[in-house]
Coordinates of C-alpha atoms in Angstrom, one line a residue:
H5 CA 61.4 75.4 39.4
V6 CA 57.9 74.1 38.9
F7 CA 57.2 77.1 36.9
S8 CA 59.6 78.3 34.3
D9 CA 57.4 81.5 33.5
S10 CA 58.4 83.9 36.0
A11 CA 55.0 85.8 35.9
Q12 CA 53.2 82.5 36.8
R13 CA 55.7 81.9 39.5
E14 CA 55.1 85.2 41.1
C15 CA 51.4 84.8 41.3
W16 CA 51.5 81.4 42.9
Q17 CA 54.3 82.6 45.4
E18 CA 52.2 85.6 46.3
G19 CA 49.1 83.5 46.5
F20 CA 50.9 81.0 48.8
K21 CA 52.1 83.9 51.2
I22 CA 48.5 85.2 51.5
I23 CA 46.7 82.1 52.2
A24 CA 49.3 80.6 54.6
S25 CA 49.6 84.1 56.3
A26 CA 45.5 84.0 57.0
Y27 CA 45.5 80.5 58.0
C28 CA 48.3 81.5 60.6
G29 CA 46.1 84.2 62.0
E30 CA 47.1 87.6 59.9
I31 CA 44.5 89.8 59.0
P32 CA 44.6 90.7 55.2
K33 CA 45.9 94.2 54.7
F34 CA 44.1 94.6 51.5
D35 CA 40.4 95.1 50.9
Y36 CA 37.8 92.5 49.7
E37 CA 36.9 92.9 46.1
P38 CA 33.4 91.3 45.5
Y39 CA 32.7 89.5 42.4
E40 CA 30.1 90.9 40.1
N41 CA 28.0 90.1 37.0
V42 CA 27.7 86.3 37.6
V43 CA 27.6 84.5 34.4
P44 CA 24.0 83.0 33.7
K45 CA 24.3 79.2 33.5
I46 CA 22.4 76.1 32.4
V47 CA 23.4 72.8 34.1
V48 CA 22.1 69.6 32.8
S49 CA 22.3 67.0 35.7
G50 CA 22.0 63.2 35.4
M51 CA 22.8 60.1 37.4
G52 CA 24.5 57.9 35.1
W53 CA 23.0 57.3 31.3
S54 CA 19.7 59.0 32.6
G55 CA 19.4 61.3 29.4
S56 CA 21.1 64.5 30.5
G57 CA 23.0 64.2 27.0
A58 CA 19.7 64.7 25.0
L59 CA 19.0 68.0 27.1
F60 CA 22.8 69.3 26.5
D61 CA 22.3 68.6 22.6
Y62 CA 18.9 70.4 22.6
F63 CA 20.1 73.5 24.4
N64 CA 23.2 73.6 22.2
E65 CA 20.9 74.2 19.3
F66 CA 20.3 77.9 20.3
S67 CA 22.4 80.7 19.3
E68 CA 22.3 82.3 22.7
V69 CA 23.8 79.4 24.3
V70 CA 27.6 78.7 24.5
A71 CA 28.3 75.0 25.3
I72 CA 31.2 74.3 27.6
G73 CA 32.7 70.8 27.4
G74 CA 35.2 68.9 29.0
E75 CA 35.8 67.6 32.5
S76 CA 35.2 70.3 35.4
P77 CA 36.2 69.3 38.9
Y78 CA 35.7 72.6 40.5
I79 CA 32.2 72.5 41.9
E80 CA 31.6 68.7 43.2
G81 CA 35.1 67.5 42.6
H82 CA 37.6 66.2 45.0
R83 CA 38.3 68.9 47.8
A84 CA 36.6 71.5 45.6
L85 CA 33.7 73.9 46.3
L86 CA 31.2 71.4 47.6
S87 CA 33.6 70.1 50.0
I88 CA 34.4 73.6 51.4
A89 CA 30.6 74.4 51.7
R90 CA 30.1 71.0 53.7
S91 CA 33.2 71.8 56.1
F92 CA 31.3 74.9 57.4
K93 CA 29.3 72.6 59.6
S94 CA 32.3 71.4 61.4
K95 CA 33.9 74.6 61.2
N96 CA 36.7 73.4 59.2
E97 CA 36.3 75.7 56.2
S98 CA 39.8 77.3 56.7
E99 CA 41.6 73.9 56.3
S100 CA 39.3 73.2 53.3
L101 CA 40.0 76.5 51.6
V102 CA 43.9 75.8 51.9
E103 CA 43.5 72.3 50.6
C104 CA 41.8 73.6 47.6
F105 CA 44.3 76.1 46.8
F106 CA 47.1 73.2 47.0
Y107 CA 45.1 70.2 45.8
V108 CA 42.7 71.5 43.4
L109 CA 44.4 74.6 41.9
L110 CA 48.1 73.9 42.2
G111 CA 48.3 70.2 42.2
Y112 CA 51.2 69.9 44.5
A113 CA 50.7 68.5 48.1
Q114 CA 51.0 65.4 50.1
L115 CA 48.9 62.4 49.0
K116 CA 46.7 61.4 51.4
R117 CA 43.2 60.2 49.9
S118 CA 42.0 58.6 47.0
G119 CA 41.4 61.1 44.4
D120 CA 44.3 63.4 45.0
A121 CA 46.4 62.1 42.2
K122 CA 43.8 62.8 39.7
S123 CA 43.3 66.3 41.1
F124 CA 47.1 66.7 40.8
R125 CA 47.2 65.5 37.0
F126 CA 44.3 67.8 36.1
A127 CA 45.7 71.0 37.7
R128 CA 49.3 70.5 36.3
R129 CA 47.8 70.0 32.9
I130 CA 46.2 73.4 33.0
H131 CA 49.0 75.4 34.6
K132 CA 51.6 73.9 32.4
G133 CA 49.4 74.6 29.3
P134 CA 48.8 77.6 27.3
K135 CA 46.3 79.2 29.7
G136 CA 48.9 78.9 32.5
R137 CA 49.3 82.8 33.2
R138 CA 45.4 83.4 33.3
Y139 CA 45.1 80.5 35.6
A140 CA 47.9 81.7 37.9
K141 CA 46.2 85.1 38.3
F142 CA 42.9 83.3 39.1
A143 CA 44.9 81.3 41.8
L144 CA 46.1 84.6 43.3
S145 CA 42.6 86.0 43.2
F146 CA 41.3 83.0 44.9
A147 CA 44.0 83.3 47.6
R148 CA 43.1 86.9 48.4
K149 CA 39.5 85.8 48.7
A150 CA 40.1 82.8 50.6
A151 CA 42.3 84.9 53.1
H152 CA 39.2 87.0 53.8
I153 CA 37.1 84.1 54.4
I154 CA 39.5 82.6 56.6
S155 CA 39.9 85.9 58.7
E156 CA 36.2 86.8 58.9
A157 CA 35.0 86.5 62.4
D158 CA 31.0 87.1 61.6
A159 CA 29.6 83.6 60.6
R160 CA 27.0 85.1 58.0
A161 CA 29.6 87.5 56.3
K162 CA 32.0 84.3 56.1
R163 CA 29.5 82.4 54.2
D164 CA 28.5 85.3 51.9
K165 CA 32.2 85.7 50.8
F166 CA 32.3 81.9 50.2
R167 CA 29.2 82.3 47.9
D168 CA 31.2 85.0 46.2
L169 CA 34.4 83.0 45.7
A170 CA 32.1 80.0 44.8
N171 CA 30.4 82.2 41.8
F172 CA 34.0 83.5 40.8
M173 CA 35.6 80.4 40.7
T174 CA 32.7 78.7 38.8
D175 CA 32.6 81.4 36.2
S176 CA 36.5 81.6 35.8
L177 CA 37.1 78.0 35.6
A178 CA 34.2 75.7 35.0
V179 CA 32.8 78.3 32.5
G180 CA 36.1 79.6 31.7
R181 CA 35.4 82.2 29.0
S182 CA 33.9 85.6 28.8
L183 CA 30.2 85.7 27.5
K184 CA 28.7 88.6 25.4
P185 CA 25.4 90.0 27.0
G186 CA 22.2 87.7 26.5
Q187 CA 24.6 84.7 26.2
I188 CA 23.9 81.6 28.7
A189 CA 26.8 79.1 29.6
L190 CA 25.6 75.5 29.2
L191 CA 27.3 73.0 31.3
D192 CA 27.3 69.2 31.3
N193 CA 27.2 67.2 34.7
V194 CA 29.2 69.6 36.7
I195 CA 26.7 69.0 39.4
H196 CA 25.1 65.6 39.6
I197 CA 21.9 65.0 41.0
P198 CA 23.1 63.6 44.5
N199 CA 25.0 66.7 44.9
L200 CA 22.4 69.3 44.3
Q201 CA 23.4 71.0 47.5
A202 CA 25.9 72.8 45.2
V203 CA 23.0 75.0 44.1
E204 CA 22.8 76.8 47.6
F205 CA 26.1 78.5 47.1
L206 CA 25.9 79.5 43.3
D207 CA 23.9 82.1 41.8
N208 CA 22.1 82.7 38.3
I209 CA 21.9 79.0 37.7
K210 CA 19.3 76.7 36.1
V211 CA 19.7 73.2 36.7
F212 CA 17.8 70.4 34.9
C213 CA 17.8 66.9 36.5
T214 CA 17.2 64.2 34.2
F215 CA 15.4 60.9 35.2
R216 CA 14.9 57.9 33.1
D217 CA 12.9 54.8 33.1
P218 CA 14.8 52.5 35.0
R219 CA 14.2 49.6 32.5
S220 CA 15.8 51.4 29.6
N221 CA 18.4 52.8 32.0
Y222 CA 19.6 49.4 32.7
V223 CA 19.8 48.0 29.1
A224 CA 21.7 51.3 28.2
L225 CA 24.2 50.9 31.0
L226 CA 24.7 47.2 29.9
R227 CA 25.2 48.3 26.4
E228 CA 27.1 51.6 26.4
A229 CA 28.9 51.7 29.9
G230 CA 32.0 49.6 29.6
H231 CA 32.7 49.6 33.4
F232 CA 29.0 48.1 33.9
N233 CA 28.2 44.5 34.3
D234 CA 25.7 44.4 37.3
P235 CA 23.2 41.4 37.2
V236 CA 19.8 42.9 37.3
Q237 CA 19.3 42.3 41.0
M238 CA 22.1 44.0 42.0
F239 CA 21.0 46.9 39.8
V240 CA 17.8 47.1 41.7
T241 CA 19.2 46.8 44.9
K242 CA 21.6 49.7 44.3
R243 CA 19.0 51.8 42.4
R244 CA 16.1 51.4 44.8
N245 CA 17.4 53.8 47.5
K246 CA 19.1 55.9 45.1
F247 CA 16.1 56.6 43.0
K248 CA 13.8 57.4 46.0
R249 CA 16.6 59.8 47.6
C250 CA 17.4 61.8 44.1
H251 CA 13.6 62.2 43.2
Q252 CA 13.0 63.3 46.7
L253 CA 15.9 65.7 46.6
V254 CA 15.1 67.2 43.2
D255 CA 11.4 67.6 44.4
D256 CA 12.9 69.6 47.6
Y257 CA 15.0 71.6 45.7
S258 CA 12.7 72.4 42.9
E259 CA 10.1 73.5 45.4
K260 CA 12.8 75.6 47.2
Y261 CA 13.9 77.0 43.9
P262 CA 11.1 76.9 41.3
F263 CA 11.4 77.3 37.6
P264 CA 12.0 79.7 35.8
N265 CA 13.4 81.7 38.7
K266 CA 17.1 83.2 38.2
K267 CA 18.2 80.2 40.4
S268 CA 16.3 77.2 39.8
V269 CA 16.0 73.4 39.9
S270 CA 13.7 71.3 37.5
K271 CA 12.9 67.6 37.1
V272 CA 12.8 66.3 33.5
L273 CA 11.6 63.0 32.6
F274 CA 13.9 61.8 29.6
E275 CA 10.8 60.0 27.8
T276 CA 8.7 63.1 28.1
F277 CA 11.5 65.3 26.7
I278 CA 12.0 63.2 23.7
L279 CA 8.3 62.4 22.8
S280 CA 7.0 66.0 23.3
P281 CA 8.3 68.8 21.1
E282 CA 5.8 70.9 22.9
Y283 CA 7.5 70.3 26.0
R284 CA 11.0 71.0 24.8
A285 CA 9.9 74.3 23.2
A286 CA 8.0 75.3 26.4
I287 CA 11.3 74.9 28.5
A288 CA 13.1 77.0 25.8
R289 CA 10.5 79.8 26.1
E290 CA 10.8 79.7 29.5
L291 CA 14.5 80.2 29.4
G292 CA 14.2 83.2 27.1
L293 CA 15.7 81.1 24.2
N294 CA 14.7 82.1 20.7
T295 CA 12.9 79.1 19.0
E296 CA 12.7 81.1 15.8
T297 CA 16.6 81.2 15.3
Q298 CA 17.0 77.6 16.7
D299 CA 19.1 75.2 14.7
K300 CA 16.5 72.7 14.7
F301 CA 17.6 68.9 14.8
K302 CA 21.4 69.9 14.4
Y303 CA 22.3 67.9 17.5
L304 CA 19.2 66.3 19.1
K305 CA 17.4 64.2 16.7
P306 CA 14.2 62.9 18.4
W307 CA 13.5 60.2 16.1
E308 CA 16.9 58.6 16.6
S309 CA 16.2 58.8 20.5
V310 CA 12.7 57.3 20.6
R311 CA 14.7 54.0 20.2
N312 CA 16.4 54.9 23.7
V313 CA 12.9 55.3 25.1
L314 CA 11.6 51.9 24.2
L315 CA 15.2 50.3 24.5
H316 CA 13.8 47.7 27.3
Q317 CA 11.5 46.1 24.7
E318 CA 14.3 44.6 22.7
H319 CA 16.3 43.4 25.7
S320 CA 16.8 39.6 26.4
P321 CA 16.0 37.9 28.7
S322 CA 12.7 39.9 29.2
S323 CA 12.5 38.4 32.7
D324 CA 15.2 41.0 33.6
I325 CA 12.7 43.8 32.5
D326 CA 9.9 42.0 34.3
Y327 CA 11.9 42.0 37.6
I328 CA 12.7 45.8 37.3
E329 CA 9.0 46.6 36.5
R330 CA 8.2 44.7 39.8
E331 CA 10.7 45.9 42.0
L332 CA 10.9 49.7 40.9
A333 CA 7.4 50.3 39.5
P334 CA 7.1 53.9 40.7
Y335 CA 9.8 54.9 38.3
C336 CA 8.7 53.2 35.3
V337 CA 7.1 55.0 32.4
Q338 CA 4.2 54.3 30.6
V339 CA 4.6 55.6 27.1
K340 CA 1.2 56.8 25.7
L341 CA 0.9 57.5 22.1
E342 CA -2.3 59.3 20.9
P343 CA -3.6 60.2 17.4
L344 CA -3.2 63.7 16.2
K345 CA -6.0 66.0 17.0
V346 CA -7.2 67.9 13.6
T347 CA -9.2 71.0 14.0
K348 CA -11.8 71.2 11.4
R349 CA -11.8 74.5 9.5

């Protein structure tokens, strides 16, 4: 047996029967149970060394915030919620729900695509770990919700039930813990900027998308990202369209879901965030965070991050930086320092 624990095994077997029966056309004989009390979430989102870590550190200084660390493939991961959402367009959502059960949750199925093996390892590590029973109970609940989505004939109701499942799955697995009233879950890059479509099917979520001057972004990648060794020309070629597309995407979603609504998307410039304490405090206040009880500078030390703002100025050869300035000028940031204005008493 894959599961030595009988309670886990029974949950997975029951889930398999339910989702397989629905896929084969059987109408569920149990009522749909909607998910209530969606957990409030802050998500910091980036695009590779764009400064989202600074936002995560800052928000983590507030007592109301519960930081959730670690990898989470359940929203934008391989065959996960975003894949299901996109499959509605081609009316393949039933297949996608079944694949999510086996590939993402169970971790046993036929290897078909790049990424399947990684999904299997992640899933097996969880259901073989100390939270295996809780995870098995979630999988059974997932199967029950998925069965109703598969069997639902009305297109609108089908999408509404998927949104309900998406919130349930995100809170159960990506957050993965109970929060006290007034607390907010803080998630790190569970939605990257190119995948902002995920906001459409999630509720009670505020996403902060960080952008960084491409000059310091390039230098940071060279110094800190072991996988990165692109020459500057290749960096510019890859980033030119990506920057334009991502900026436009965030602009569109921030207009559709303005901050500080219950669901919102915001654009944050890394340089402004680091250099302006007033800007940081304004964001915190809009989120309803108590700046009086903030454990200030516990994680974010702005004076240390200032060097990251000006990182490109110490890069050699300077011709690399000049090239980025010419080719990606609209995205370069001119840092402006002004003397403090003192009001006479």
